[in-house]
């Protein structure tokens, strides 16, 4: 990938060609991803919408993908950059499989790789415009981490991207417990996704929940949440 | 009391003359000074007998906490209270002004004030200042036609809602309300939910903090619970008080009276009088 240094001529107008080589704004974006650790592994939820500015252009985008045997990646932000990251990770997993040495990359290693990629792109002023959530289980050890587009990376028991930071985090901080069962975990995620559906303008009512445990990774079929609009102040605003 | 038509000379209130000059200066590159805001979480909800309003108690001046325990729930009428977010001076001034207008109106009509009266007076004032009066309000009360809860935005638009949040902590508080609110809450359930929403703002938003104030308004009765919850007490206070270590030695106990070296002249009458 070439990177040209922008040249300023006398009027202060930058070289237009140089700018088209860098990501300046995101175009097709996905909204929040919310993920929690539970008793047997990691649960992650995201909706299936891709917004083109203020239009809801795509309603069938899977923003969560399995990586290798042990990890699950969820992304919010620019969809094309997410697809690019999937290509990098496919190459990484392929090389790992080619060693054929009985060892496979776990979530911690994939998270570290993604952190390096994101930070290095940011240093070249050409970021991958995503906030990534990486979760997985390897050898009984659960891992859940997040990387942002500027390379900020950390690990936690529950993470959320985008609007989820403001709307889902307070709920998770209050109600997350160490030993959630699968049903309780799904209920907690659905609670967060419902609030996001009510209050985030780019959310749609079609979501998937992904579950990763020591044994397998599953991404559920898309489904929708029940919403309640029957408050008397809505029907009769006096 | 009311805004007259254009031709009268400005007797008081905000004069827009300098706005043109300020615009010219910002175009030339001068940075405008910031405002003192109350980064805030304010909420209101309707329960089965009336309205509950809640607010945090932190007033910020940029990154500094200016007042650790300020009052954000303002009195409008015996049956109407108003929480204010935004610039502290604006919320105080606007609620005081409308509160006195309501009192005069009560004297004239001989009836209790209605919440929509306060709403109309506030929105008229805020709209006429086109958003420059930076006051975002949650107005709640119980009048002859029942309990009412409204939000008023700085530009003058209003909403009528069963539950409302405003301020920098509004998203954290709204997530609690959206997850847990239902109709027909009892008084205790309502107070618990409001306290939970304000705590969510206090702990998850940097602009809100300190304590929780709650005001419960029902038909004919109101309760102002100042500092209902104090979830941020000072944690490290030494129980022994401040004690000097035993290692400080007393070297000398000679007292030198200083008045020997100083002449004190008595001036008749005017010294120290201001």
Coordinates of C-alpha atoms in Angstrom, one line a residue:
Chain A
X1 CA 0.0 0.0 0.0
X2 CA 1.5 3.3 -1.0
X3 CA 1.5 6.3 1.2
X4 CA 2.3 9.7 -0.3
X5 CA 3.2 12.7 1.8
X6 CA 0.8 15.5 1.3
X7 CA 2.3 18.6 -0.4
X8 CA 1.1 22.1 0.3
X9 CA 1.3 24.6 -2.5
X10 CA 1.2 28.4 -1.9
X11 CA -2.6 28.6 -1.3
X12 CA -2.5 26.0 1.5
X13 CA -4.4 23.5 -0.6
X14 CA -3.2 20.0 0.1
X15 CA -2.4 17.5 -2.6
X16 CA -5.8 16.0 -3.4
X17 CA -4.3 12.7 -4.5
X18 CA -2.6 12.2 -1.2
X19 CA -5.9 12.6 0.7
X20 CA -7.6 9.9 -1.3
X21 CA -5.0 7.5 0.0
X22 CA -6.0 7.9 3.6
X23 CA -9.3 7.2 5.4
X24 CA -10.7 10.6 6.3
X25 CA -14.3 9.8 7.2
X26 CA -16.2 6.5 7.6
X27 CA -19.0 5.9 5.0
X28 CA -20.9 2.7 5.7
X29 CA -20.9 2.2 9.5
X30 CA -22.1 -0.3 12.0
X31 CA -23.4 0.8 15.4
X32 CA -22.6 -0.6 18.8
X33 CA -21.4 -4.1 19.9
X34 CA -21.9 -5.2 23.5
X35 CA -20.1 -8.2 25.0
X36 CA -19.9 -9.9 28.4
X37 CA -18.0 -12.7 30.1
X38 CA -20.2 -15.4 31.6
X39 CA -19.8 -18.7 33.3
X40 CA -18.9 -20.8 30.3
X41 CA -17.3 -18.2 28.0
X42 CA -18.2 -15.0 26.1
X43 CA -21.5 -13.6 24.9
X44 CA -21.5 -10.9 22.3
X45 CA -24.5 -9.1 20.7
X46 CA -24.7 -6.7 17.8
X47 CA -27.4 -5.6 15.3
X48 CA -27.3 -6.2 11.6
X49 CA -27.5 -2.7 10.3
X50 CA -25.1 -0.8 8.0
X51 CA -25.8 2.9 7.8
X52 CA -24.7 5.1 4.9
X53 CA -24.7 8.4 6.7
X54 CA -28.2 8.9 7.9
X55 CA -29.7 6.3 5.6
X56 CA -30.1 2.7 6.8
X57 CA -28.7 1.2 3.7
X58 CA -27.9 -2.4 4.6
X59 CA -29.9 -4.6 7.0
X60 CA -28.1 -7.8 6.7
X61 CA -24.6 -7.2 7.7
X62 CA -23.0 -9.8 10.0
X63 CA -20.7 -7.8 12.3
X64 CA -19.5 -10.7 14.3
X65 CA -17.2 -13.4 12.9
X66 CA -15.3 -16.4 14.3
X67 CA -11.5 -16.3 14.2
X68 CA -9.8 -19.6 14.2
X69 CA -11.0 -22.1 16.9
X70 CA -10.8 -19.9 19.9
X71 CA -11.9 -16.3 19.1
X72 CA -14.8 -14.2 18.1
X73 CA -14.4 -10.7 16.6
X74 CA -17.1 -8.1 16.7
X75 CA -16.7 -4.7 14.9
X76 CA -18.4 -1.3 14.9
X77 CA -17.5 1.5 12.5
X78 CA -16.5 1.4 8.9
X79 CA -17.7 -1.9 7.3
X80 CA -15.1 -2.0 4.5
X81 CA -12.3 -1.7 7.1
X82 CA -13.8 -4.6 9.0
X83 CA -13.7 -6.7 5.9
X84 CA -10.1 -5.7 5.4
X85 CA -9.3 -6.7 9.0
X86 CA -11.0 -10.1 8.3
X87 CA -8.6 -10.6 5.3
X88 CA -5.6 -9.9 7.5
X89 CA -6.9 -12.3 10.1
X90 CA -7.7 -15.0 7.6
X91 CA -4.0 -14.7 6.4
X92 CA -2.9 -14.9 10.0
X93 CA -4.9 -18.0 10.8
X94 CA -3.9 -19.6 7.6
X95 CA -0.2 -19.2 8.4
X96 CA -0.9 -20.5 11.9
X97 CA -2.6 -23.6 10.5
X98 CA 0.2 -24.2 8.1
X99 CA 2.7 -24.8 10.9
X100 CA 0.5 -27.8 11.8
X101 CA 2.1 -28.0 15.2
X102 CA -0.9 -28.7 17.4
X103 CA -0.9 -25.2 18.7
X104 CA -3.4 -22.5 17.7
X105 CA -3.6 -18.8 18.2
X106 CA -5.8 -17.9 21.2
X107 CA -7.8 -14.7 21.8
X108 CA -5.0 -13.0 23.6
X109 CA -2.7 -13.4 20.7
X110 CA -5.2 -12.3 18.1
X111 CA -6.0 -9.3 20.3
X112 CA -2.4 -8.3 20.5
X113 CA -2.0 -8.7 16.7
X114 CA -5.1 -6.4 16.1
X115 CA -3.7 -3.8 18.6
X116 CA -0.5 -3.6 16.7
X117 CA -2.2 -3.4 13.3
X118 CA -4.6 -0.6 14.5
X119 CA -1.9 1.4 16.3
X120 CA 0.5 1.2 13.3
X121 CA -2.2 2.4 10.9
X122 CA -3.0 5.3 13.2
X123 CA 0.6 6.3 13.3
X124 CA 0.6 6.6 9.6
X125 CA -2.5 8.8 9.7
X126 CA -4.5 6.2 7.8
X127 CA -6.6 4.4 10.5
X128 CA -8.9 1.5 10.1
X129 CA -12.0 3.2 11.3
X130 CA -13.3 0.5 13.7
X131 CA -13.7 -0.3 17.3
X132 CA -13.2 -4.0 17.7
X133 CA -14.3 -6.4 20.4
X134 CA -12.3 -9.6 20.7
X135 CA -13.5 -12.4 22.9
X136 CA -12.6 -16.1 23.3
X137 CA -11.8 -19.0 25.5
X138 CA -8.7 -21.1 25.4
X139 CA -7.6 -23.8 27.9
X140 CA -10.4 -22.8 30.2
X141 CA -9.2 -19.2 30.4
X142 CA -11.8 -16.6 29.2
X143 CA -10.6 -13.5 27.5
X144 CA -12.5 -10.3 26.5
X145 CA -10.8 -7.2 25.1
X146 CA -11.4 -4.2 23.0
X147 CA -9.2 -2.2 20.5
X148 CA -10.2 1.3 19.2
X149 CA -9.3 2.9 15.9
X150 CA -6.5 4.9 17.6
X151 CA -5.0 1.7 19.1
X152 CA -6.3 2.0 22.7
X153 CA -6.6 -1.5 23.9
X154 CA -7.7 -3.1 27.1
X155 CA -9.3 -6.2 28.6
X156 CA -12.4 -6.2 30.8
X157 CA -15.3 -8.3 32.0
X158 CA -17.8 -6.4 29.9
X159 CA -17.2 -4.1 26.9
X160 CA -19.3 -1.9 24.7
X161 CA -18.5 0.2 21.6
X162 CA -20.0 3.4 20.3
X163 CA -23.3 4.4 21.8
X164 CA -23.1 1.3 24.0
X165 CA -20.4 3.1 26.0
X166 CA -23.0 5.6 27.2
X167 CA -26.1 3.5 27.3
X168 CA -25.1 -0.1 28.0
X169 CA -22.0 0.4 30.2
X170 CA -24.1 1.8 33.2
X171 CA -26.4 -1.3 33.1
X172 CA -23.5 -3.7 32.8
X173 CA -21.5 -2.1 35.6
X174 CA -24.5 -2.5 37.9
X175 CA -25.8 -5.9 36.9
X176 CA -22.8 -8.0 35.7
X177 CA -21.8 -10.8 38.0
X178 CA -18.9 -13.3 37.8
X179 CA -21.0 -16.5 37.4
X180 CA -23.8 -15.5 35.0
X181 CA -25.6 -18.5 33.4
X182 CA -26.2 -18.5 29.7
X183 CA -29.9 -17.5 30.0
X184 CA -29.1 -14.7 32.4
X185 CA -26.3 -13.5 30.2
X186 CA -28.6 -13.4 27.2
X187 CA -31.2 -11.5 29.2
X188 CA -28.7 -9.0 30.3
X189 CA -27.4 -8.4 26.7
X190 CA -31.0 -8.1 25.5
X191 CA -31.7 -5.5 28.1
X192 CA -28.8 -3.5 26.8
X193 CA -29.7 -4.0 23.2
X194 CA -33.3 -2.9 23.9
X195 CA -32.2 0.4 25.4
X196 CA -29.9 0.9 22.4
X197 CA -32.7 0.2 20.1
X198 CA -34.9 2.9 21.8
X199 CA -32.2 5.5 22.1
X200 CA -29.6 5.0 19.3
X201 CA -30.8 6.4 16.0
X202 CA -28.7 4.0 13.9
X203 CA -29.8 0.8 15.6
X204 CA -32.3 -1.6 14.0
X205 CA -34.5 -4.3 15.5
X206 CA -32.6 -7.2 14.0
X207 CA -29.8 -8.6 16.1
X208 CA -27.6 -11.6 16.5
X209 CA -26.1 -13.0 19.7
X210 CA -22.8 -14.9 19.4
X211 CA -21.7 -17.4 22.0
X212 CA -18.1 -18.7 22.3
X213 CA -17.2 -21.5 24.8
X214 CA -14.3 -23.9 25.1
X215 CA -16.0 -26.3 22.7
X216 CA -17.5 -24.2 19.9
X217 CA -18.4 -20.8 18.5
X218 CA -22.0 -20.2 17.4
X219 CA -23.6 -17.1 15.9
X220 CA -27.3 -17.1 16.4
X221 CA -29.9 -16.6 13.6
X222 CA -31.1 -13.0 13.4
X223 CA -34.1 -12.1 15.6
X224 CA -35.9 -9.1 16.9
X225 CA -36.7 -7.7 20.4
X226 CA -40.1 -6.9 21.8
X227 CA -40.6 -3.2 22.4
X228 CA -43.2 -1.4 24.5
X229 CA -44.8 1.9 23.4
X230 CA -48.0 1.9 25.4
X231 CA -47.3 4.5 28.0
X232 CA -50.3 6.7 28.6
X233 CA -48.3 9.9 28.2
X234 CA -47.5 8.7 24.6
X235 CA -51.1 8.0 23.7
X236 CA -52.5 11.0 25.4
X237 CA -49.9 13.8 25.8
X238 CA -52.1 16.3 27.7
Chain B
X1 CA -43.8 41.3 32.8
X2 CA -44.5 40.2 29.2
X3 CA -42.2 41.0 26.2
X4 CA -43.6 44.0 24.3
X5 CA -43.3 44.7 20.6
X6 CA -40.1 45.8 18.9
X7 CA -40.1 49.6 19.2
X8 CA -39.7 50.1 23.0
X9 CA -36.2 51.0 24.2
X10 CA -34.5 48.2 26.1
X11 CA -35.4 48.7 29.8
X12 CA -33.6 45.7 31.1
X13 CA -32.9 42.0 30.3
X14 CA -30.6 40.9 27.5
X15 CA -29.5 43.4 24.9
X16 CA -28.4 41.7 21.6
X17 CA -26.3 44.8 20.5
X18 CA -23.0 43.2 21.3
X19 CA -23.7 39.9 19.5
X20 CA -22.8 41.5 16.2
X21 CA -19.5 42.7 17.6
X22 CA -18.8 39.3 19.1
X23 CA -19.5 37.6 15.8
X24 CA -17.1 40.0 14.1
X25 CA -14.4 39.2 16.6
X26 CA -14.8 35.4 16.3
X27 CA -14.5 35.8 12.6
X28 CA -11.3 37.6 13.1
X29 CA -10.1 34.7 15.2
X30 CA -10.8 35.6 18.8
X31 CA -11.8 32.6 20.9
X32 CA -15.0 33.3 23.0
X33 CA -14.7 32.5 26.7
X34 CA -16.6 29.5 28.0
X35 CA -19.6 29.4 30.3
X36 CA -19.9 27.9 33.8
X37 CA -22.0 24.8 33.2
X38 CA -23.5 22.4 35.6
X39 CA -22.5 19.0 34.0
X40 CA -25.5 17.3 35.4
X41 CA -27.8 14.4 35.7
X42 CA -31.5 15.5 36.2
X43 CA -34.4 13.1 36.0
X44 CA -38.2 13.0 36.5
X45 CA -40.8 10.3 36.4
X46 CA -44.5 10.0 36.9
X47 CA -45.7 7.4 39.4
X48 CA -49.2 6.5 40.4
X49 CA -49.9 9.4 42.7
X50 CA -47.8 12.2 41.2
X51 CA -44.3 13.1 40.1
X52 CA -40.8 12.4 41.4
X53 CA -37.9 14.7 40.4
X54 CA -34.2 13.8 41.1
X55 CA -30.9 15.6 40.6
X56 CA -27.2 15.2 41.4
X57 CA -25.4 17.9 43.3
X58 CA -22.2 18.7 41.5
X59 CA -21.5 22.1 39.8
X60 CA -18.5 22.1 37.4
X61 CA -16.4 24.9 36.0
X62 CA -14.6 23.2 33.2
X63 CA -12.6 20.4 34.8
X64 CA -13.0 21.7 38.4
X65 CA -15.8 20.9 40.7
X66 CA -17.0 24.4 41.8
X67 CA -19.7 23.3 44.2
X68 CA -19.8 19.9 45.8
X69 CA -23.3 20.2 47.1
X70 CA -25.4 22.6 45.1
X71 CA -29.2 22.6 44.7
X72 CA -30.5 21.8 41.3
X73 CA -34.2 21.3 42.1
X74 CA -35.7 24.8 42.1
X75 CA -39.0 25.9 43.6
X76 CA -41.6 27.2 41.2
X77 CA -44.9 26.9 43.1
X78 CA -46.0 24.9 46.1
X79 CA -47.1 22.2 43.8
X80 CA -44.5 22.6 41.0
X81 CA -40.7 22.1 41.0
X82 CA -38.1 22.3 38.3
X83 CA -34.7 20.7 37.8
X84 CA -32.2 22.7 35.8
X85 CA -29.2 21.6 33.7
X86 CA -26.8 23.8 31.6
X87 CA -25.4 27.2 32.7
X88 CA -26.1 27.6 36.4
X89 CA -26.8 31.3 36.3
X90 CA -29.3 30.8 33.5
X91 CA -31.3 28.0 35.2
X92 CA -31.4 30.0 38.5
X93 CA -32.5 33.2 36.9
X94 CA -35.1 31.7 34.6
X95 CA -36.7 29.6 37.3
X96 CA -36.7 32.5 39.8
X97 CA -38.3 34.8 37.2
X98 CA -41.0 32.3 36.3
X99 CA -41.6 31.4 39.9
X100 CA -42.4 35.1 40.7
X101 CA -44.6 35.4 37.6
X102 CA -46.5 32.4 38.8
X103 CA -47.0 33.9 42.2
X104 CA -48.4 37.1 40.9
X105 CA -50.7 35.1 38.6
X106 CA -51.9 33.1 41.7
X107 CA -52.7 36.3 43.5
X108 CA -54.6 37.5 40.5
X109 CA -56.6 34.4 39.8
X110 CA -57.0 33.0 43.3
X111 CA -56.2 29.5 42.1
X112 CA -53.3 27.1 42.3
X113 CA -50.8 27.3 39.5
X114 CA -50.9 24.8 36.7
X115 CA -47.9 23.0 35.3
X116 CA -48.6 24.0 31.7
X117 CA -48.7 27.7 32.8
X118 CA -45.1 27.4 34.1
X119 CA -44.3 25.4 30.9
X120 CA -45.7 28.1 28.6
X121 CA -43.9 31.0 30.5
X122 CA -40.6 29.1 30.4
X123 CA -40.8 28.1 26.7
X124 CA -41.8 31.6 25.6
X125 CA -38.8 33.1 27.4
X126 CA -36.3 30.6 26.2
X127 CA -37.5 30.7 22.6
X128 CA -37.3 34.5 22.5
X129 CA -33.6 34.2 23.4
X130 CA -33.1 31.7 20.6
X131 CA -31.0 29.3 22.7
X132 CA -28.6 31.8 24.1
X133 CA -30.1 31.3 27.6
X134 CA -28.6 27.9 28.1
X135 CA -31.1 26.2 30.4
X136 CA -32.3 22.7 29.9
X137 CA -35.1 22.0 32.4
X138 CA -37.2 19.1 33.7
X139 CA -40.5 20.6 35.0
X140 CA -42.8 18.5 37.1
X141 CA -45.8 19.1 39.3
X142 CA -49.3 18.0 40.3
X143 CA -52.2 20.4 39.6
X144 CA -56.0 20.2 39.4
X145 CA -55.8 18.2 36.1
X146 CA -53.3 15.6 37.4
X147 CA -49.6 14.9 37.5
X148 CA -47.5 16.4 34.7
X149 CA -43.9 16.0 33.6
X150 CA -42.2 18.1 30.9
X151 CA -38.7 18.7 29.5
X152 CA -37.8 22.1 28.1
X153 CA -34.7 22.5 25.8
X154 CA -32.6 25.7 25.6
X155 CA -34.1 26.7 22.3
X156 CA -37.6 26.5 23.6
X157 CA -39.0 23.1 22.5
X158 CA -40.9 21.0 25.0
X159 CA -41.8 17.4 25.5
X160 CA -44.5 15.7 27.6
X161 CA -43.1 12.4 28.9
X162 CA -43.7 9.7 31.5
X163 CA -40.0 9.7 32.4
X164 CA -37.3 12.2 31.4
X165 CA -33.6 12.8 31.8
X166 CA -31.4 15.8 30.9
X167 CA -27.8 16.9 31.3
X168 CA -24.5 15.3 30.5
X169 CA -25.5 12.2 32.5
X170 CA -28.8 11.9 30.7
X171 CA -27.8 8.8 28.7
X172 CA -26.6 6.9 31.8
X173 CA -29.8 7.8 33.6
X174 CA -32.0 7.1 30.6
X175 CA -30.5 3.6 30.2
X176 CA -31.7 2.8 33.7
X177 CA -35.2 4.2 33.0
X178 CA -35.6 2.5 29.7
X179 CA -34.7 -0.8 31.2
X180 CA -36.7 -0.5 34.4
X181 CA -39.6 1.9 34.1
X182 CA -43.2 0.8 34.1
X183 CA -46.5 2.5 34.7
X184 CA -48.2 2.7 38.0
X185 CA -45.1 2.6 40.2
X186 CA -45.7 3.1 44.0
X187 CA -44.0 5.9 45.8
X188 CA -41.1 3.7 47.2
X189 CA -40.5 2.0 43.9
X190 CA -40.4 5.4 42.2
X191 CA -38.0 6.9 44.6
X192 CA -35.8 3.8 44.3
X193 CA -35.8 4.0 40.5
X194 CA -35.0 7.8 40.5
X195 CA -32.2 7.3 43.0
X196 CA -30.8 4.4 40.9
X197 CA -30.9 6.6 37.7
X198 CA -29.1 9.5 39.4
X199 CA -26.5 7.1 40.9
X200 CA -26.0 5.7 37.4
X201 CA -25.3 9.3 36.2
X202 CA -23.1 10.0 39.2
X203 CA -20.9 7.0 38.8
X204 CA -20.8 6.8 35.0
X205 CA -20.6 10.5 34.0
X206 CA -17.7 12.7 34.9
X207 CA -19.8 15.9 35.0
X208 CA -22.1 14.6 37.7
X209 CA -21.3 13.5 41.2
X210 CA -21.7 13.9 45.0
X211 CA -25.2 13.4 46.4
X212 CA -28.7 12.6 45.2
X213 CA -31.5 15.1 45.8
X214 CA -35.1 14.0 45.4
X215 CA -38.4 15.8 45.4
X216 CA -41.8 13.9 45.6
X217 CA -44.9 15.9 44.6
X218 CA -48.4 14.5 45.1
X219 CA -51.8 16.0 45.2
X220 CA -51.7 18.7 47.9
X221 CA -48.4 17.5 49.4
X222 CA -44.7 17.8 48.5
X223 CA -41.5 16.4 50.1
X224 CA -38.1 17.8 49.3
X225 CA -35.6 15.2 50.3
X226 CA -32.3 17.1 50.2
X227 CA -29.3 14.8 50.1
X228 CA -31.6 11.7 50.1
X229 CA -28.5 9.6 49.4
X230 CA -24.9 10.4 50.0
X231 CA -23.0 7.7 48.0
X232 CA -19.7 9.6 48.0
X233 CA -18.7 10.2 51.6
X234 CA -15.1 11.2 52.5
X235 CA -13.6 7.8 53.1
X236 CA -10.3 8.5 54.8
X237 CA -10.8 10.6 57.8
X238 CA -8.4 9.8 60.7
X239 CA -10.4 8.9 63.8
X240 CA -7.7 10.2 66.1
X241 CA -7.8 13.7 64.6
X242 CA -4.5 15.4 63.8
X243 CA -1.9 14.5 66.3
X244 CA 1.8 15.6 66.4
X245 CA 4.4 12.9 66.5
X246 CA 6.2 12.5 69.8
X247 CA 9.4 13.3 68.1
X248 CA 8.9 17.1 68.2
X249 CA 11.0 18.4 71.0
X250 CA 10.4 21.6 72.8
X251 CA 13.7 23.5 72.8
X252 CA 13.0 26.7 74.6
X253 CA 10.1 28.2 76.5
X254 CA 11.0 31.8 76.8
X255 CA 8.3 34.2 75.9
X256 CA 9.4 37.6 74.5
X257 CA 6.6 40.1 74.8
X258 CA 6.7 42.0 71.5
X259 CA 5.0 45.2 72.7
X260 CA 8.3 46.3 74.3
X261 CA 9.8 46.7 70.8
X262 CA 6.8 48.3 69.2
X263 CA 5.2 51.6 69.9
X264 CA 1.5 51.5 69.8
X265 CA 0.1 54.9 69.1
X266 CA -3.6 55.5 69.8
X267 CA -5.2 57.5 67.1
X268 CA -8.4 59.1 68.3
X269 CA -11.5 58.1 66.4
X270 CA -10.8 57.5 62.8
X271 CA -8.4 54.5 62.8
X272 CA -10.1 51.4 61.4
X273 CA -13.3 53.3 60.5
X274 CA -14.3 52.7 56.9

